[in-house]
Short mmCIF file of C-alpha atoms in Angstrom, two decimals:
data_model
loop_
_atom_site.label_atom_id
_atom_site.label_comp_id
_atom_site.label_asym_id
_atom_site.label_seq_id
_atom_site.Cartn_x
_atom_site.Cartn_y
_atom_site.Cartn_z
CA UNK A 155 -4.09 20.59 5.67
CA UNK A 156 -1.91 21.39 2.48
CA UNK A 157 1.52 19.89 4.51
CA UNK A 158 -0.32 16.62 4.93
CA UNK A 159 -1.61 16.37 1.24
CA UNK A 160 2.34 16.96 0.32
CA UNK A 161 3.03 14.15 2.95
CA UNK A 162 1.11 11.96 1.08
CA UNK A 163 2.54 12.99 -2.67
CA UNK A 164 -0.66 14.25 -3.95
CA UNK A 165 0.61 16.48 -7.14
CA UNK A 166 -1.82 19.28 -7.46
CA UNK A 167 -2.74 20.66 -4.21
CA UNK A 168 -4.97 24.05 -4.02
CA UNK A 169 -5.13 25.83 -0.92
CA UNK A 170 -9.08 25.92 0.19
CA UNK A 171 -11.13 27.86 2.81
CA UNK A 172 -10.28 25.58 5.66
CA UNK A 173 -11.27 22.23 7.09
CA UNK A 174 -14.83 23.02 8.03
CA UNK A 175 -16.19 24.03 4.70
CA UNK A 176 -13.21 23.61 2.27
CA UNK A 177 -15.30 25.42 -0.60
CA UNK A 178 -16.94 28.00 0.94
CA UNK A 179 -17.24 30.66 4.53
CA UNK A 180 -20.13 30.95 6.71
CA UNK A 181 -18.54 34.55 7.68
CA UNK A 182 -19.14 35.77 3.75
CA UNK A 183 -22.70 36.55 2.38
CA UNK A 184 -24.09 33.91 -0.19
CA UNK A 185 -22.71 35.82 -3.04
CA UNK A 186 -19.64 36.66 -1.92
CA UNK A 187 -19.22 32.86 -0.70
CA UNK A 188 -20.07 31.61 -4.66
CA UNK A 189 -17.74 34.50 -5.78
CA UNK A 190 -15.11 32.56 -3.47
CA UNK A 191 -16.14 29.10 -3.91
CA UNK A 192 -15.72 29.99 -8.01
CA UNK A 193 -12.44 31.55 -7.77
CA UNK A 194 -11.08 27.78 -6.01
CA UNK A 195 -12.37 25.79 -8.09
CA UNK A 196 -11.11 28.04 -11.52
CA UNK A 197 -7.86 27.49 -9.67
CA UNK A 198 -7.88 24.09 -9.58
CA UNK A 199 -8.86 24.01 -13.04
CA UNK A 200 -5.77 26.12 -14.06
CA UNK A 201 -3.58 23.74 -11.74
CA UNK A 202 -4.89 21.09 -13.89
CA UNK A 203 -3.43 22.29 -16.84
CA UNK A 204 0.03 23.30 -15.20
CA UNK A 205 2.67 20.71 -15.50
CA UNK A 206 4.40 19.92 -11.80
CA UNK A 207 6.97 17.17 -11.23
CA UNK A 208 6.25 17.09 -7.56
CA UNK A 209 3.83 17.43 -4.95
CA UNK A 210 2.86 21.72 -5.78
CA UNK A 211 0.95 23.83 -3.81
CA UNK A 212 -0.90 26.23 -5.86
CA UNK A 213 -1.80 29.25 -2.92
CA UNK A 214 -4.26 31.63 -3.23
CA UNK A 215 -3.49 34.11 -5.83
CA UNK B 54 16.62 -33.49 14.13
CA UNK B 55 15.81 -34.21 10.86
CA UNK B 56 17.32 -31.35 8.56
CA UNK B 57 15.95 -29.31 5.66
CA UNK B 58 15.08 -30.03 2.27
CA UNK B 59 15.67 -26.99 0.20
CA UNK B 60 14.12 -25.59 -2.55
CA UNK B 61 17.23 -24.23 -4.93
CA UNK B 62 17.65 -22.86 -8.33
CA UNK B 63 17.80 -24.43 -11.27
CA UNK B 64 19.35 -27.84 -12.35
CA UNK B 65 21.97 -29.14 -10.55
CA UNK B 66 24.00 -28.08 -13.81
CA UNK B 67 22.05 -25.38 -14.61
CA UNK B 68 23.23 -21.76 -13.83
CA UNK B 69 21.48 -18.28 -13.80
CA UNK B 70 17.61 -18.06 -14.20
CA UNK B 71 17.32 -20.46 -17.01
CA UNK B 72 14.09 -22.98 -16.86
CA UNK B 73 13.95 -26.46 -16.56
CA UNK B 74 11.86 -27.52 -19.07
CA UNK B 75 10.21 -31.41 -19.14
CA UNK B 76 9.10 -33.59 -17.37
CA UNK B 77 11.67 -33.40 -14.45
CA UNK B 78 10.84 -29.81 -13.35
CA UNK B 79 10.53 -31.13 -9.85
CA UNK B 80 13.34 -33.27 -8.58
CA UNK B 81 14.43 -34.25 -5.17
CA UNK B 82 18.02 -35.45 -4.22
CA UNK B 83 19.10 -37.57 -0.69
CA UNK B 84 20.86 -35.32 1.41
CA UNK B 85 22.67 -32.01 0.59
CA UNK B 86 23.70 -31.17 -2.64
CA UNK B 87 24.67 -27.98 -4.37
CA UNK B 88 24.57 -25.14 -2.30
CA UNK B 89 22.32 -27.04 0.50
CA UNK B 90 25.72 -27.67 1.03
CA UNK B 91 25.87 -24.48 2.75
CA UNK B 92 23.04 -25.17 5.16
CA UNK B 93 24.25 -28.33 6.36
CA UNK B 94 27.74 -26.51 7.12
CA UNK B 95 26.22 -24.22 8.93
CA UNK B 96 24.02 -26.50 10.59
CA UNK B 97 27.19 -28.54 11.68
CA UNK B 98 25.56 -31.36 14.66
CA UNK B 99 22.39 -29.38 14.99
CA UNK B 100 21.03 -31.22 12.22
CA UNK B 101 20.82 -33.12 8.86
CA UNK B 102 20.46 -32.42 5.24
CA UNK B 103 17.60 -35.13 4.33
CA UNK B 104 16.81 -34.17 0.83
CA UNK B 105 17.50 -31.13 -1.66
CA UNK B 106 14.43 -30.25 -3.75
CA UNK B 107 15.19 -28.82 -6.85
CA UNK B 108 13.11 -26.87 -8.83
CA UNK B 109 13.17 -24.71 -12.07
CA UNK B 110 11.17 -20.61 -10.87
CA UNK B 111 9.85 -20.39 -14.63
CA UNK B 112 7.56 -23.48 -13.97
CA UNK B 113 7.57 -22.32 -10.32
CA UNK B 114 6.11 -18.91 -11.69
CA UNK B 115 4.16 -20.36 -14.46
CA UNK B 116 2.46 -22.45 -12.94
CA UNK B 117 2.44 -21.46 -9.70
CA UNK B 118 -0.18 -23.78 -8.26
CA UNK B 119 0.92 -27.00 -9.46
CA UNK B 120 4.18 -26.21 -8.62
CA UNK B 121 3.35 -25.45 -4.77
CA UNK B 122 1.35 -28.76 -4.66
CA UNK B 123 4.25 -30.90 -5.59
CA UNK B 124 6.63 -29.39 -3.86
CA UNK B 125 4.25 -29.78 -0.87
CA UNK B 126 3.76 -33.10 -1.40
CA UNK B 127 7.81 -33.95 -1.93
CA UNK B 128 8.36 -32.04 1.42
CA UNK B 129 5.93 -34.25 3.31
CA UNK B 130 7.46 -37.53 1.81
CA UNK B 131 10.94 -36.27 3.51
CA UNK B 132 9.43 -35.50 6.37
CA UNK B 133 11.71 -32.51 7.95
CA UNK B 134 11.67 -30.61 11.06
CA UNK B 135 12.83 -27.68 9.08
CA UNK B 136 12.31 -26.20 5.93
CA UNK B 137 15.29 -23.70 4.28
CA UNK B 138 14.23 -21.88 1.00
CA UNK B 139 16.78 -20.28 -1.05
CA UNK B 140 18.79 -17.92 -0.05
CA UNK B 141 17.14 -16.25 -3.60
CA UNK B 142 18.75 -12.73 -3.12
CA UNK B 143 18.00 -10.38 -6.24
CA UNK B 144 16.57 -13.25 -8.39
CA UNK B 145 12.59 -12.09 -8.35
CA UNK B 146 11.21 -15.45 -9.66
CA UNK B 147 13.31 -17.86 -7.35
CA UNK B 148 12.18 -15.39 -4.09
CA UNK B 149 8.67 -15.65 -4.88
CA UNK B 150 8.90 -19.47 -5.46
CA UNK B 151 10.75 -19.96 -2.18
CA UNK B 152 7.97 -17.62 -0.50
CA UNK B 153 5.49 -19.43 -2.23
CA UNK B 154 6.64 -22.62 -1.10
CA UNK B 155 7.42 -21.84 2.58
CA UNK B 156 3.92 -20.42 2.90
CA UNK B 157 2.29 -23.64 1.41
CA UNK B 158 4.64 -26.10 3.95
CA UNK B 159 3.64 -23.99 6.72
CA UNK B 160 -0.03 -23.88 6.59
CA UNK B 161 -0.35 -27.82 4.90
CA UNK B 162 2.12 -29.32 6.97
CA UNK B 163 2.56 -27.52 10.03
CA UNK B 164 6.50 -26.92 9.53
CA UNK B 165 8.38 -24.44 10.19
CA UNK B 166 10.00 -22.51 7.12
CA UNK B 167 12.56 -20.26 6.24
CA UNK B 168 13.40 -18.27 3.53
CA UNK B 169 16.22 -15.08 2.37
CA UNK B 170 16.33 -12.74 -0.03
CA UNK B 171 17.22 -9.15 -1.17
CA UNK B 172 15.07 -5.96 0.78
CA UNK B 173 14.32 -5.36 -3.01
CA UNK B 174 12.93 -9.06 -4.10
CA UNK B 175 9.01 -8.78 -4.66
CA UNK B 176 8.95 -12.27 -2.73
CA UNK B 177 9.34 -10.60 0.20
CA UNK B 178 6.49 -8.02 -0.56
CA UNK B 179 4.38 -10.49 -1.17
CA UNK B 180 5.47 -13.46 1.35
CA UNK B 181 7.16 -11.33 4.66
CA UNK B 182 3.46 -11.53 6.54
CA UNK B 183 3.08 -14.84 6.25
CA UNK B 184 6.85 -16.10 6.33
CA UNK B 185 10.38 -15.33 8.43
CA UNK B 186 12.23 -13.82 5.40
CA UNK B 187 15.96 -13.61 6.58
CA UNK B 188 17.47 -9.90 4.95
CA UNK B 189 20.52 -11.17 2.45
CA UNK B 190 22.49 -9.21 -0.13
CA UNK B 191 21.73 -8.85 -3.86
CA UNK B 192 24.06 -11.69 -5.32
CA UNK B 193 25.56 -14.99 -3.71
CA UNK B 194 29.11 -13.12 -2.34
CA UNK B 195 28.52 -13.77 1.05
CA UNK B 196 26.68 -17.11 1.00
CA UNK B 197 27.89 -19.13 3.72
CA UNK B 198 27.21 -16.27 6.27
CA UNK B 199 23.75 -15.58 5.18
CA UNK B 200 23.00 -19.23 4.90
CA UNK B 201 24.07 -19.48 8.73
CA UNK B 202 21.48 -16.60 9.73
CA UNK B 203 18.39 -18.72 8.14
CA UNK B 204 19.52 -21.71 9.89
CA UNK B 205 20.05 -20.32 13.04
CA UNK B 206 16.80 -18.48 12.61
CA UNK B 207 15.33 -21.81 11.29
CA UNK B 208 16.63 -23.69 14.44
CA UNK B 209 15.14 -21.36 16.51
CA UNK B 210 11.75 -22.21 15.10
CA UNK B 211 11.92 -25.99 14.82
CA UNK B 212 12.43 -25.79 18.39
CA UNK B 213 9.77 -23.90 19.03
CA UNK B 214 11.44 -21.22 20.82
CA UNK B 215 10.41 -17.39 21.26
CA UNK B 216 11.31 -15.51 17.66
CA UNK B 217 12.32 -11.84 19.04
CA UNK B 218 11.64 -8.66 16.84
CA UNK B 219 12.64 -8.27 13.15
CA UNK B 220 15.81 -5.84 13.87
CA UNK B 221 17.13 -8.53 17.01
CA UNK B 222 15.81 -11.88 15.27
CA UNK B 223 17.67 -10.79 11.54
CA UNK B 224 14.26 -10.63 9.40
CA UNK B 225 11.57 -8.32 7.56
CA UNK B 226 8.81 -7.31 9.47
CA UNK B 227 5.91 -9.10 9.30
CA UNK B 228 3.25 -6.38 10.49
CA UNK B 229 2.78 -8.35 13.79
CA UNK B 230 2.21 -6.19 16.78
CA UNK B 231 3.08 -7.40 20.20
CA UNK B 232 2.85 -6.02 23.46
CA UNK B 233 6.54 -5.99 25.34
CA UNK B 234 7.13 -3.94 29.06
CA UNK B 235 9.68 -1.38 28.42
CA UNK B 236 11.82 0.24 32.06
CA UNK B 237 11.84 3.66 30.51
CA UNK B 238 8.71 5.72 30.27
CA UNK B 239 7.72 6.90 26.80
CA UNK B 240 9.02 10.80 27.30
CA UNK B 241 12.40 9.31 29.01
CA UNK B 242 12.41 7.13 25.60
CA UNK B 243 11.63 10.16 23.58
CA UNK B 244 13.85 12.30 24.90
CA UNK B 245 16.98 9.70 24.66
CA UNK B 246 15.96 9.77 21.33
CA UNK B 247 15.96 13.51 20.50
CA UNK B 248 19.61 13.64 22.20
CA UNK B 249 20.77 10.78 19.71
CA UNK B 250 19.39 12.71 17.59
CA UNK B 251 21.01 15.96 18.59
CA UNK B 252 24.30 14.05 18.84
CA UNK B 253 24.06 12.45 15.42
CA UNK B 254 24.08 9.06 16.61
CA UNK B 255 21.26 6.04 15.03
CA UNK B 256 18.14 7.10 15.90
CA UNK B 257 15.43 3.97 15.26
CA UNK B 258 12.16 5.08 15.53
CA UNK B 259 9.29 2.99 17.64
CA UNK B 260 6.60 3.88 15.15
CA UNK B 261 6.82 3.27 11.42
CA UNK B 262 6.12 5.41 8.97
CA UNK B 263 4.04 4.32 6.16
CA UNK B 264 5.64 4.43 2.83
CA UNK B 265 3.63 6.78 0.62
CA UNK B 266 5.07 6.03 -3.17
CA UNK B 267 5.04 8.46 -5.43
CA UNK B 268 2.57 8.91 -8.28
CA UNK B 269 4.02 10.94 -11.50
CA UNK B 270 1.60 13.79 -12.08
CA UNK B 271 -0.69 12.67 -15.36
CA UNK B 272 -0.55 15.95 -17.46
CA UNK B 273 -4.17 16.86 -18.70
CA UNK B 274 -3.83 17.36 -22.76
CA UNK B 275 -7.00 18.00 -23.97
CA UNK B 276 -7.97 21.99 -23.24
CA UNK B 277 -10.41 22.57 -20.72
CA UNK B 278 -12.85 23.16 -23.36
CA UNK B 279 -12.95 19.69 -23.94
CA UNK B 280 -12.40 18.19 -21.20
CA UNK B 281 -15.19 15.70 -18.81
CA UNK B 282 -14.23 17.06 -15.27
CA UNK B 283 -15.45 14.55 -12.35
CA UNK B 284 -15.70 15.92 -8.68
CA UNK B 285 -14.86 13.56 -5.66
CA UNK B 286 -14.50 14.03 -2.00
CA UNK B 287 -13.24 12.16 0.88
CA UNK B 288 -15.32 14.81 2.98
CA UNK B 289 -18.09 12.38 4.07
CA UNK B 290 -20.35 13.85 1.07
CA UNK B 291 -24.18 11.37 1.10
CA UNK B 292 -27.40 11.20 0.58
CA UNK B 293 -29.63 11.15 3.39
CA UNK B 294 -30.23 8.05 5.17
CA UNK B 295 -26.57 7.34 4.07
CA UNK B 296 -27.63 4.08 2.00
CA UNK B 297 -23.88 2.78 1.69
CA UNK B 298 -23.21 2.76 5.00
CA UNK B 299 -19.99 4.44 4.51
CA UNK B 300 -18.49 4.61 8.18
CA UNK B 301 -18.13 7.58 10.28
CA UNK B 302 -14.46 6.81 10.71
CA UNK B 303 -11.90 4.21 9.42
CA UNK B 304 -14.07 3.89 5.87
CA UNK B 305 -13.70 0.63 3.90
CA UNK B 306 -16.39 2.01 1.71
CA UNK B 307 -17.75 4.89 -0.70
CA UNK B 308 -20.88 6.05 -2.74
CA UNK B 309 -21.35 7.01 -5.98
CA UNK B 310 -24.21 9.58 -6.15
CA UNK B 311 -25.44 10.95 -9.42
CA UNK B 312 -25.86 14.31 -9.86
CA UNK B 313 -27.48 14.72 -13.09
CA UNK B 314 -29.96 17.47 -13.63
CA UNK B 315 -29.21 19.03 -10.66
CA UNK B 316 -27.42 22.78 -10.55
CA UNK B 317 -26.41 22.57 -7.35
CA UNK B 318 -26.49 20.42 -3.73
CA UNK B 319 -29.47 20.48 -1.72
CA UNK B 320 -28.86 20.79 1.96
CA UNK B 321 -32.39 18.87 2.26
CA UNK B 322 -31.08 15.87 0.19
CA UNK B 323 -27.88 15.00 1.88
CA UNK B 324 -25.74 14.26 5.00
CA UNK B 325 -22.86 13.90 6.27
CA UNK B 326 -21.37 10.60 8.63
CA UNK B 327 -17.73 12.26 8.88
CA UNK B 328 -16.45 12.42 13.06
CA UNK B 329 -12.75 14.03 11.42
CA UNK B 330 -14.14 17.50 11.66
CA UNK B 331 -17.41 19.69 12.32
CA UNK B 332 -19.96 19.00 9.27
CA UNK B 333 -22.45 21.71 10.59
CA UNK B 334 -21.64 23.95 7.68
CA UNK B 335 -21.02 21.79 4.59
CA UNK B 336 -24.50 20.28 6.14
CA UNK B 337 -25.56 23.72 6.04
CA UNK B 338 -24.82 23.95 2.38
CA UNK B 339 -23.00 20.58 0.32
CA UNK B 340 -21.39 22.87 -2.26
CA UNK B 341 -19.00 24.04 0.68
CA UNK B 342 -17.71 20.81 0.48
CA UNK B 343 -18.63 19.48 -3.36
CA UNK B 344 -18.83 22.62 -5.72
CA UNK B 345 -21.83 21.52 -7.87
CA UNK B 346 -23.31 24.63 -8.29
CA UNK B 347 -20.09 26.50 -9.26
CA UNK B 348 -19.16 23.31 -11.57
CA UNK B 349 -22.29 23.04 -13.33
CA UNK B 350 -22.39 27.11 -13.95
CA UNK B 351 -18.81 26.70 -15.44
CA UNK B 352 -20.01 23.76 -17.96
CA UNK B 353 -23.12 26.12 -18.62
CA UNK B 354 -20.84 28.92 -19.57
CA UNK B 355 -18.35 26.61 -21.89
CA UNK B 356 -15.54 27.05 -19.36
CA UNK B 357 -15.40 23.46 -18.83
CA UNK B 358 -16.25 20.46 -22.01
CA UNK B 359 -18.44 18.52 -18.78
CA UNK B 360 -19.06 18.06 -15.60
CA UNK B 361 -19.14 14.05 -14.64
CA UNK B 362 -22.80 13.25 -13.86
CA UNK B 363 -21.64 10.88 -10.58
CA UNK B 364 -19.72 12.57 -7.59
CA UNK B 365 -17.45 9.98 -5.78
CA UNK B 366 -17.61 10.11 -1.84
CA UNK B 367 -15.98 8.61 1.00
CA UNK B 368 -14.89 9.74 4.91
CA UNK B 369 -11.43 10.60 5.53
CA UNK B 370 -10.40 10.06 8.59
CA UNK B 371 -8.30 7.18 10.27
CA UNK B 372 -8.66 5.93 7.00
CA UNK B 373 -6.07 3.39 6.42
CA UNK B 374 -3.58 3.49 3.65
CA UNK B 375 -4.76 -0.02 2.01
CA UNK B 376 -8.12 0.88 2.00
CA UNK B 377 -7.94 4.57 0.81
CA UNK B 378 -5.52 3.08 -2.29
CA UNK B 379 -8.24 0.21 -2.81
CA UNK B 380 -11.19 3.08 -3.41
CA UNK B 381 -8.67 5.17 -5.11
CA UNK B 382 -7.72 2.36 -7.44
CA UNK B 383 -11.42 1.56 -7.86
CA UNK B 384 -12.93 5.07 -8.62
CA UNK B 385 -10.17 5.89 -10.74
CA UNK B 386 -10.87 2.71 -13.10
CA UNK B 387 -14.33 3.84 -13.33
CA UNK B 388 -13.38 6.92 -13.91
CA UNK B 389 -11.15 6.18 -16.80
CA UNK B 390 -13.90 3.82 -18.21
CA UNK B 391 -16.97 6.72 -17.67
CA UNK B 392 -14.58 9.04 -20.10
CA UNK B 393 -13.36 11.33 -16.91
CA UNK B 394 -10.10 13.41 -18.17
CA UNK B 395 -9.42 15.11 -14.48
CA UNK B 396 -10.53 15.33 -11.01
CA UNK B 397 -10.78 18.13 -8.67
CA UNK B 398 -11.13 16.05 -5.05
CA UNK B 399 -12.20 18.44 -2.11
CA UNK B 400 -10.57 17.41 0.84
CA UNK B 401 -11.40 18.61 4.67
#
């Protein structure tokens, strides 16, 4: 749903797991899932501190 | 018919935005003077001039109350079939008086009103639901010609005949929906309109698009270190039994559940109302959909200064652009006042 969250002008938009379970995969096992859930939300925290001028789509590194 | 009192700017020897300051902020004059001159040219035999109303837009826009009861009460003692405010263009104060007052003759004394003004005048923000604001340009160039598309738009009313849409009728839109029979079926329509397209020619589209303005990105100073980190979702996060009532779709409302103590989201303790997408596994497990547990490890480990003790929640979906900038507005002010330096919203 990132081309939406652009359509709207949010400014920091990171790319999640999907719509069903944003932060997180039912396919993964539980640690694996943290290990993913983790890595999102350390890269919204980085997007945080990364200056953007427009709507930016940080994508999975 | 008995013609139109207007509302106009300043004195009759005062130019530009100065005020009127005095007693005599509110005058009235018999018949047309000024540039109500204008109207009753174009009116020609369709009507009279009765009175001009005069009145300075500082006292209209300091004391905006006051002001709309007098001029009220001055309209009803000339007793018109037809008010004409304006034409205010650019001028911001002078729009929103003349919306002001056209609103405030319409619903007090059941006449019709008119007003023009610039796309870019806040009056017509603030007034085009409520009140037939004619489209004019920025500065008084072209007056007599805009001053004859209020009156014939005026006329129109005062007669009570059928106004037609905005783009055919010469006004803003006032958000009014109406159901019209159209020959052409909608993919004849929308193809037409992909061959304009395709041919460069106007394309006007049946559906408007909101207007989404843009925010400039707030840059977060303090180091992570340091900084109180809030989480908020419009992923139809609640507690069970859903005590706001936040709506399954089209949500006015949202909750503000406190997390404090807790090291993670238990699937026992909450629910989920949202229709926009399958909940089964965020149900499953809230952190798919509100990180807690990852959130509170990082504030545990130093990565992060805090982690807000209240998660924000609402449903996303159908959600309409008003109300999602109302709880926006809302949660961000208490936000601000809890101490919150950033957000990370989780979206579905």
């Amino acid at each position: 749903m990132t081309p939406v969250a652009v359509m709207v002008g949010a400014n920091r938009i990171v790319q999640a797991a999907g719509i069903i379970h944003p932060l997180g995969s039912a396919d993964l096992s539980p640690a694996d899932e943290k290990t993913l859930r983790r890595r999102i939300v350390e890269q919204a925290l980085q997007a945080l501190r990364t200056e953007v001028v427009k709507p930016t789509v940080f994508t999975r590194e | 018919m008995r013609g139109a009192p207007r509302l106009r700017r300043g004195g009759p020897n005062v130019g530009g935005l100065g005020a009127i300051s005095g007693p005599h902020v509110i005058d009235v004059v018999d018949g047309a003077v000024g540039a109500a001159r204008a109207v009753q040219q174009a009116l020609g035999d369709a009507g009279t001039v009765v009175a001009t109303v005069i009145c300075g837009d500082n006292y209209a826009a300091e004391h905006a109350d006051r002001a709309a009861a007098e001029l009220v009460a001055v309209v009803a003692a000339a007793r018109p079939d037809l008010v004409i405010a304006g034409p205010a263009f650019l001028a911001g104060r002078y729009g929103v008086a003349c919306g002001a007052l056209c609103a405030a003759v319409q619903a007090q004394l059941k006449i019709p009103a008119v007003t023009g003004m610039h796309a870019e005048n806040p009056g017509v923000e603030l007034y085009r639901r409520q009140v037939y604001v004619v489209p004019t340009g920025s500065e008084a160039t072209r007056m007599l010609d805009e001053v004859k598309r209020l009156v014939a738009l005026g006329l129109k009313l005062a007669r009570g005949e059928a106004i037609g849409a905005p783009a055919a009728e010469g006004y803003f839109a006032r958000g009014v929906t109406r159901n019209v029979v159209v020959e052409a079926a909608a993919a004849d329509r929308a193809v037409a309109m992909l061959l304009d397209k395709l041919a460069g020619r106007p394309v006007a589209s049946e559906v408007p698009r909101p207007a989404f303005p843009r925010v400039p990105a707030p840059r977060l100073i303090k180091t992570l270190e340091g900084a109180t980190i809030a989480l908020v979702t419009d992923g139809g996060l609640v507690p069970r039994g859903n005590p706001d009532g936040i709506e399954a779709l089209n949500a006015t409302r949202y909750g503000a559940y406190s997390i404090e103590g807790k090291t993670g989201l238990d699937a026992a303790q909450y629910d989920n109302p949202h229709r926009g997408y399958d909940t089964t596994w965020v149900k499953q497990d809230p952190n798919r959909l509100v990180p807690v547990d990852v959130a509170r490890e990082l504030e545990q480990s130093g990565a992060i200064g805090k982690l807000h003790e209240t998660v924000y929640s609402t449903v996303g979906v159908a959600t309409t652009l008003a109300h999602s900038a109302r709880m926006g507005q809302e949660i961000a002010e208490k936000l601000r006042a809890a101490g919150v330096d950033a957000v990370i919203l989780t979206s579905t």
